[in-house]
């Protein structure tokens, strides 16, 4: 992910030709594979760049998985997962205007309409394929227990995924749907089956690389959605359907179905400490495409405003040695909604003070030791929030252009360490 880190020079003209010499690999003293302990293993990955885990609501986890495949291409994927037996969220079918009429609307607008109808939407992802002119879905649509779009006569073979009235997942073909019609609370169409019985069963072996969406169910009935960005090199290359199927199996699916991908792929979630949803992936069209339907994650606990935990910013980032990193906190209640921070009883600490110090204003000061350390916020004897701060010397630099000392322009310098962006905060005179 080539995100430029900006800084101004104090003295001399920084020449692109000089900086390009720094593109030589720099060996780090303590290599790592991700910030924190990753819990994902991808069979097609040559290296895991990062796995960033965020709690969106009680029991609902968002993972940003970044890895390099065997051909050296970079993949950025998002995973939303929850267990209906433990989580405080349920799935609901999203539709234009949160209504029962067929049409087209962006995932943002579908989620917004549901919010205006009193639903506490904390995440949303696009779902079934559809006629791009009319918005007619290719599969069945069951919304709040009512069928609002039946199986299309020309696609009686189309599969479905949904949740029953008890919140547990249900999936299968039309026969399964008809046999359980009275017990289905929400359902949307599935293009094809990728994994069944824990075995990859995908039959589309074409080599087309694209953004991909899929939904999977694990043996414990936990549900997860995958969105793999694509057509965005070098940020994310995209997947074939066969690669998507294998990734779903790697992620633990005993069953997985293919959803609408390509330019439709859109994931929105609530950033901890915020109320509005924001798009987390990079839609390949460059904008949010209007789609027929979506899956909405609805938080069940109502916000009560009572402080329970804190969301820290920055979250799981990599910095150059001797960095000064201000860490800030936003309060959360049990539902994950914003709550006021306590006026007393909060204190900051590091998981390992050999990396430097952190003041009670949350400012971490690196002493130059490389590796990973947690900045922790404590409240009355317990950790209520934490974030990883990685200190590393970049192993790759890319420079762009030249900068004069008084030009008022930022130097174009991107630095990475094992594929992760390194935020450069060294003294400008060191350039």
XYZ file of C-alpha atoms in Angstrom:
431
model
C 0.000 0.000 0.000
C 1.985 2.968 -1.212
C 0.806 5.822 0.941
C 3.185 8.766 0.877
C 4.483 10.008 4.181
C 4.841 13.768 4.078
C 7.538 15.930 5.578
C 9.355 19.175 4.790
C 13.114 19.473 4.547
C 15.040 21.968 6.640
C 18.274 22.220 4.741
C 19.561 21.463 1.276
C 17.748 20.189 -1.767
C 16.663 16.569 -1.442
C 17.389 14.964 -4.780
C 15.386 12.013 -6.103
C 18.581 10.470 -7.418
C 20.126 10.570 -3.948
C 17.065 9.206 -2.185
C 16.731 6.381 -4.684
C 19.994 5.001 -3.334
C 18.079 4.269 -0.166
C 15.879 1.846 -2.054
C 18.517 -0.778 -1.339
C 17.235 -3.305 1.164
C 17.998 -2.512 4.810
C 18.187 -5.526 7.095
C 16.110 -5.206 10.251
C 17.223 -6.586 13.568
C 13.939 -8.282 14.460
C 11.705 -9.335 11.549
C 8.014 -9.924 12.229
C 5.076 -11.145 10.170
C 2.264 -8.869 11.318
C 1.320 -6.523 14.100
C 0.183 -8.701 16.959
C -0.456 -12.420 16.709
C -2.176 -13.329 13.414
C -4.822 -16.063 13.552
C -5.173 -16.536 9.793
C -3.177 -18.927 7.609
C -3.456 -18.489 3.830
C -2.183 -21.412 1.761
C -1.555 -19.215 -1.299
C 0.431 -16.581 0.600
C 4.173 -16.282 0.258
C 4.173 -13.812 3.152
C 1.623 -12.295 5.501
C 2.024 -8.529 5.489
C -0.522 -7.740 8.182
C -3.752 -8.731 9.880
C -5.542 -5.848 11.581
C -8.420 -6.842 13.863
C -11.111 -4.386 14.943
C -14.186 -4.952 17.104
C -17.028 -3.171 15.323
C -19.761 -4.185 17.775
C -20.183 -6.763 20.510
C -19.157 -10.061 18.905
C -18.625 -8.592 15.410
C -14.995 -8.526 14.261
C -13.525 -6.869 11.202
C -10.196 -8.145 9.923
C -8.074 -6.481 7.284
C -5.866 -9.205 5.849
C -2.935 -8.182 3.658
C -0.653 -10.763 2.077
C 1.608 -11.364 -0.889
C 0.787 -14.352 -3.090
C 3.196 -16.817 -4.694
C 3.564 -14.598 -7.773
C 4.566 -11.603 -5.652
C 1.227 -9.806 -6.045
C -0.328 -8.024 -3.097
C -3.855 -8.815 -1.868
C -5.911 -6.734 0.540
C -8.959 -8.489 1.955
C -11.598 -7.650 4.533
C -13.352 -10.231 6.686
C -16.456 -9.636 8.800
C -17.247 -12.462 11.233
C -19.603 -13.217 14.086
C -21.120 -16.193 15.896
C -24.919 -15.982 16.307
C -24.661 -17.854 19.625
C -22.354 -15.225 21.124
C -22.608 -11.971 19.221
C -24.862 -8.984 19.771
C -25.543 -8.607 16.050
C -27.952 -10.103 13.548
C -28.064 -10.051 9.758
C -30.782 -8.261 7.822
C -31.452 -7.915 4.100
C -30.741 -4.398 2.898
C -32.833 -3.007 0.037
C -33.345 0.373 -1.656
C -35.192 2.706 0.756
C -35.295 -0.244 3.201
C -38.482 -1.178 1.369
C -40.037 -4.021 -0.567
C -39.768 -2.656 -4.101
C -37.072 -3.678 -6.547
C -34.555 -1.008 -7.502
C -30.984 0.187 -7.197
C -29.184 2.051 -4.420
C -25.673 2.142 -3.060
C -24.809 0.112 0.024
C -24.420 3.445 1.814
C -27.967 4.491 0.904
C -29.459 1.102 1.795
C -27.785 1.189 5.205
C -28.790 4.823 5.714
C -32.439 4.046 4.968
C -32.390 1.242 7.536
C -30.860 3.575 10.126
C -33.621 6.111 9.512
C -36.095 3.300 10.203
C -34.584 2.765 13.633
C -32.168 -0.086 12.874
C -28.733 0.165 14.460
C -26.636 -0.709 11.394
C -22.944 -1.101 12.250
C -21.720 -2.669 8.989
C -22.975 -3.436 5.490
C -21.744 -5.334 2.438
C -23.215 -5.788 -1.042
C -24.879 -9.120 -1.772
C -26.577 -10.766 -4.784
C -26.044 -10.204 -8.507
C -28.748 -8.320 -10.417
C -29.926 -6.783 -13.663
C -27.888 -3.585 -13.857
C -30.637 -1.763 -15.746
C -33.637 -2.615 -13.575
C -32.123 -3.719 -10.269
C -33.979 -7.033 -10.502
C -32.052 -9.473 -8.246
C -31.026 -12.815 -9.704
C -32.047 -14.691 -6.572
C -34.695 -14.802 -3.906
C -35.137 -11.943 -1.409
C -36.634 -12.552 2.019
C -36.780 -9.460 4.212
C -37.965 -9.610 7.826
C -39.700 -12.940 7.249
C -41.527 -11.930 4.052
C -40.568 -13.000 0.542
C -40.406 -9.816 -1.533
C -38.719 -11.366 -4.584
C -39.230 -14.964 -5.616
C -36.915 -17.234 -7.524
C -36.668 -16.050 -11.133
C -38.143 -18.672 -13.518
C -34.967 -18.663 -15.620
C -32.743 -19.148 -12.588
C -34.437 -21.855 -10.577
C -30.972 -23.323 -9.955
C -29.799 -20.149 -8.130
C -28.690 -20.817 -4.554
C -29.388 -18.773 -1.432
C -27.909 -17.827 1.922
C -29.867 -16.498 4.858
C -30.639 -16.641 8.544
C -33.492 -18.435 10.229
C -35.830 -16.904 12.765
C -33.482 -18.097 15.534
C -30.588 -16.181 13.936
C -28.679 -19.256 12.770
C -27.479 -19.489 9.161
C -29.248 -21.453 6.457
C -28.087 -22.029 2.886
C -28.670 -24.304 -0.072
C -30.657 -24.702 -3.270
C -34.290 -24.033 -4.097
C -35.437 -27.314 -2.536
C -33.835 -26.341 0.769
C -35.448 -22.942 0.499
C -38.941 -24.321 -0.147
C -38.623 -26.860 2.680
C -37.705 -24.143 5.177
C -39.639 -21.199 3.774
C -41.680 -20.595 6.934
C -38.606 -20.526 9.161
C -36.456 -18.127 7.128
C -36.151 -14.578 8.454
C -33.711 -13.120 5.900
C -32.356 -14.525 2.623
C -30.565 -13.346 -0.520
C -29.257 -15.064 -3.618
C -25.951 -16.873 -4.126
C -24.331 -17.137 -7.564
C -22.467 -20.408 -7.007
C -21.111 -22.661 -4.297
C -17.392 -22.342 -3.604
C -16.956 -24.728 -0.657
C -19.209 -27.579 0.469
C -18.509 -30.051 3.235
C -15.175 -28.327 3.789
C -14.077 -29.134 0.235
C -13.509 -26.675 -2.604
C -16.227 -27.374 -5.185
C -15.918 -24.283 -7.392
C -16.344 -25.177 -11.073
C -15.374 -21.826 -12.625
C -11.646 -22.156 -13.314
C -11.244 -19.077 -15.503
C -8.184 -16.931 -14.819
C -10.063 -13.628 -14.463
C -8.738 -11.588 -11.564
C -11.287 -9.278 -9.958
C -12.627 -7.967 -6.666
C -14.495 -10.830 -5.008
C -17.209 -11.173 -2.376
C -18.222 -14.376 -0.625
C -20.029 -15.593 2.475
C -18.999 -18.606 4.511
C -20.208 -20.693 7.436
C -17.895 -22.547 9.821
C -18.587 -25.802 11.647
C -19.642 -23.903 14.790
C -22.272 -21.971 12.758
C -20.240 -18.774 12.871
C -20.705 -16.653 9.755
C -18.104 -14.627 7.879
C -18.050 -12.457 4.781
C -14.985 -11.920 2.610
C -14.322 -8.926 0.380
C -11.092 -9.102 -1.620
C -10.204 -5.854 -3.352
C -8.886 -6.020 -6.897
C -7.945 -4.109 -10.047
C -5.983 -1.753 -7.785
C -2.298 -2.676 -8.184
C -0.125 -2.325 -6.203
C -2.707 -1.989 -3.393
C -4.575 -5.191 -4.268
C -4.395 -7.454 -7.302
C -7.685 -9.382 -7.103
C -8.567 -13.075 -7.071
C -9.907 -15.728 -9.390
C -12.982 -17.641 -8.231
C -10.801 -20.685 -7.570
C -8.475 -18.605 -5.408
C -11.494 -17.161 -3.616
C -12.806 -20.650 -2.917
C -9.447 -21.782 -1.530
C -9.192 -18.670 0.644
C -12.683 -19.310 2.050
C -11.601 -22.849 2.923
C -8.412 -21.507 4.512
C -10.567 -19.186 6.620
C -12.479 -22.176 7.978
C -15.568 -22.430 5.782
C -17.390 -25.750 5.666
C -19.724 -24.042 3.194
C -19.170 -20.888 1.148
C -21.078 -19.117 -1.598
C -20.055 -16.522 -4.168
C -21.655 -13.066 -4.019
C -21.514 -10.183 -6.488
C -17.954 -8.888 -6.888
C -16.243 -6.587 -9.362
C -17.237 -2.943 -9.172
C -20.117 -3.815 -6.849
C -17.778 -4.863 -4.025
C -18.411 -2.437 -1.164
C -17.895 -2.805 2.576
C -18.947 -0.175 5.096
C -18.369 -0.383 8.827
C -18.622 1.816 11.872
C -15.187 2.974 12.966
C -14.905 2.494 16.757
C -15.758 5.723 18.497
C -17.802 7.011 15.559
C -21.490 6.772 14.701
C -21.458 6.957 10.888
C -20.476 4.136 8.547
C -17.500 4.615 6.232
C -16.349 2.628 3.199
C -13.356 0.508 4.193
C -12.387 -1.070 0.856
C -11.444 0.585 -2.442
C -14.327 0.040 -4.920
C -12.725 -0.714 -8.278
C -14.990 1.693 -10.196
C -13.576 4.552 -8.162
C -17.009 5.239 -6.710
C -19.802 3.363 -4.912
C -21.953 1.439 -7.366
C -25.730 1.210 -6.947
C -26.716 -2.411 -6.241
C -29.914 -4.411 -5.755
C -29.424 -5.542 -2.173
C -26.950 -5.898 0.659
C -26.370 -7.604 3.964
C -26.724 -5.323 6.975
C -25.212 -6.101 10.379
C -27.646 -4.882 13.029
C -26.426 -4.345 16.597
C -28.991 -5.573 19.100
C -27.866 -3.989 22.396
C -29.177 -0.449 22.502
C -26.577 2.231 23.273
C -26.621 3.286 26.911
C -23.678 5.712 26.930
C -21.997 3.954 29.865
C -18.229 3.729 29.376
C -16.928 0.162 28.970
C -13.899 0.368 26.686
C -11.883 2.721 24.502
C -10.893 2.893 20.839
C -7.324 4.111 20.416
C -5.868 6.088 17.520
C -3.519 5.443 15.750
C -4.374 1.761 15.607
C -1.679 -0.833 14.835
C 0.781 1.317 12.870
C 4.504 1.137 12.109
C 6.862 4.048 12.816
C 10.520 4.839 12.287
C 12.875 4.661 15.311
C 12.830 7.536 17.813
C 9.297 8.498 16.796
C 7.012 10.532 19.018
C 3.490 9.099 18.698
C 0.476 10.827 20.308
C -2.151 8.181 21.122
C -5.713 9.357 21.672
C -8.766 7.554 23.020
C -12.495 7.612 22.391
C -14.901 5.997 24.817
C -17.278 3.163 23.886
C -20.296 1.660 25.622
C -21.270 -2.037 25.670
C -22.889 -1.830 22.223
C -19.780 -0.247 20.679
C -21.433 3.176 20.389
C -19.609 6.335 21.554
C -19.510 7.052 25.295
C -17.836 9.785 27.296
C -14.434 8.942 28.765
C -14.336 8.875 32.581
C -13.045 12.113 34.071
C -10.730 10.221 36.426
C -9.215 6.780 36.857
C -7.602 6.485 33.413
C -3.873 5.877 33.017
C -1.492 5.029 30.167
C 1.106 2.257 30.123
C 3.287 0.230 27.763
C 3.343 -3.552 27.581
C 7.156 -3.298 27.619
C 8.848 -0.145 28.877
C 12.149 -1.153 27.290
C 10.775 0.450 24.088
C 10.543 3.905 25.599
C 8.001 5.808 27.649
C 4.407 6.999 27.501
C 3.127 10.024 29.345
C -0.235 10.357 31.000
C -1.214 12.498 28.033
C -0.880 9.360 25.852
C 2.268 10.456 24.023
C 4.614 7.528 23.328
C 8.330 8.325 22.941
C 10.407 5.686 21.193
C 13.959 5.205 22.414
C 14.914 3.576 19.115
C 14.475 -0.088 20.088
C 12.891 -1.975 17.206
C 9.999 -4.386 17.511
C 6.381 -4.238 18.653
C 4.938 -2.790 21.821
C 1.392 -2.131 22.990
C 0.216 1.238 24.198
C -2.431 0.464 26.815
C -5.155 2.524 28.418
C -6.073 1.342 31.917
C -9.162 2.125 33.968
C -9.585 1.009 37.569
C -7.124 -1.845 37.268
C -8.063 -3.226 33.838
C -7.017 -2.595 30.256
C -9.864 -0.909 28.392
C -8.011 -0.216 25.137
C -4.747 -1.077 23.413
C -2.947 -0.555 20.125
C 0.227 -2.007 18.662
C 3.030 0.371 17.801
C 5.758 -1.161 15.700
C 9.171 0.498 15.551
C 11.160 -0.504 12.477
C 13.828 0.743 10.114
C 12.280 0.703 6.618
C 13.536 -2.021 4.308
C 12.340 -0.167 1.209
C 12.120 3.481 0.169
C 10.593 4.966 -2.956
C 11.187 8.647 -3.670
C 9.446 11.011 -6.056
C 10.676 14.412 -7.208
C 12.838 16.999 -5.491
C 12.145 19.423 -2.703
C 13.827 22.738 -1.970
C 14.094 23.930 1.634
C 11.776 26.916 1.214
C 9.404 25.620 -1.460
C 6.658 24.773 0.983
C 6.116 21.387 -0.677
C 6.241 17.933 0.831
C 8.951 15.468 -0.094
C 7.620 12.478 -1.959
C 8.949 9.566 0.085
C 7.217 6.285 0.742
C 8.767 3.815 3.137
C 7.747 0.265 3.993
C 8.868 -2.512 6.290
C 7.977 -6.068 5.238
C 5.239 -4.529 3.106
C 3.734 -2.371 5.850
C 3.786 1.401 5.546
C 6.310 3.036 7.863
C 5.267 6.432 9.145
C 8.427 8.541 9.043
C 8.679 10.937 11.965
C 12.437 11.435 12.148
C 13.798 14.925 12.513
C 13.555 16.699 9.204
C 17.221 17.642 9.471
C 18.025 13.905 9.265
C 16.861 13.856 5.654
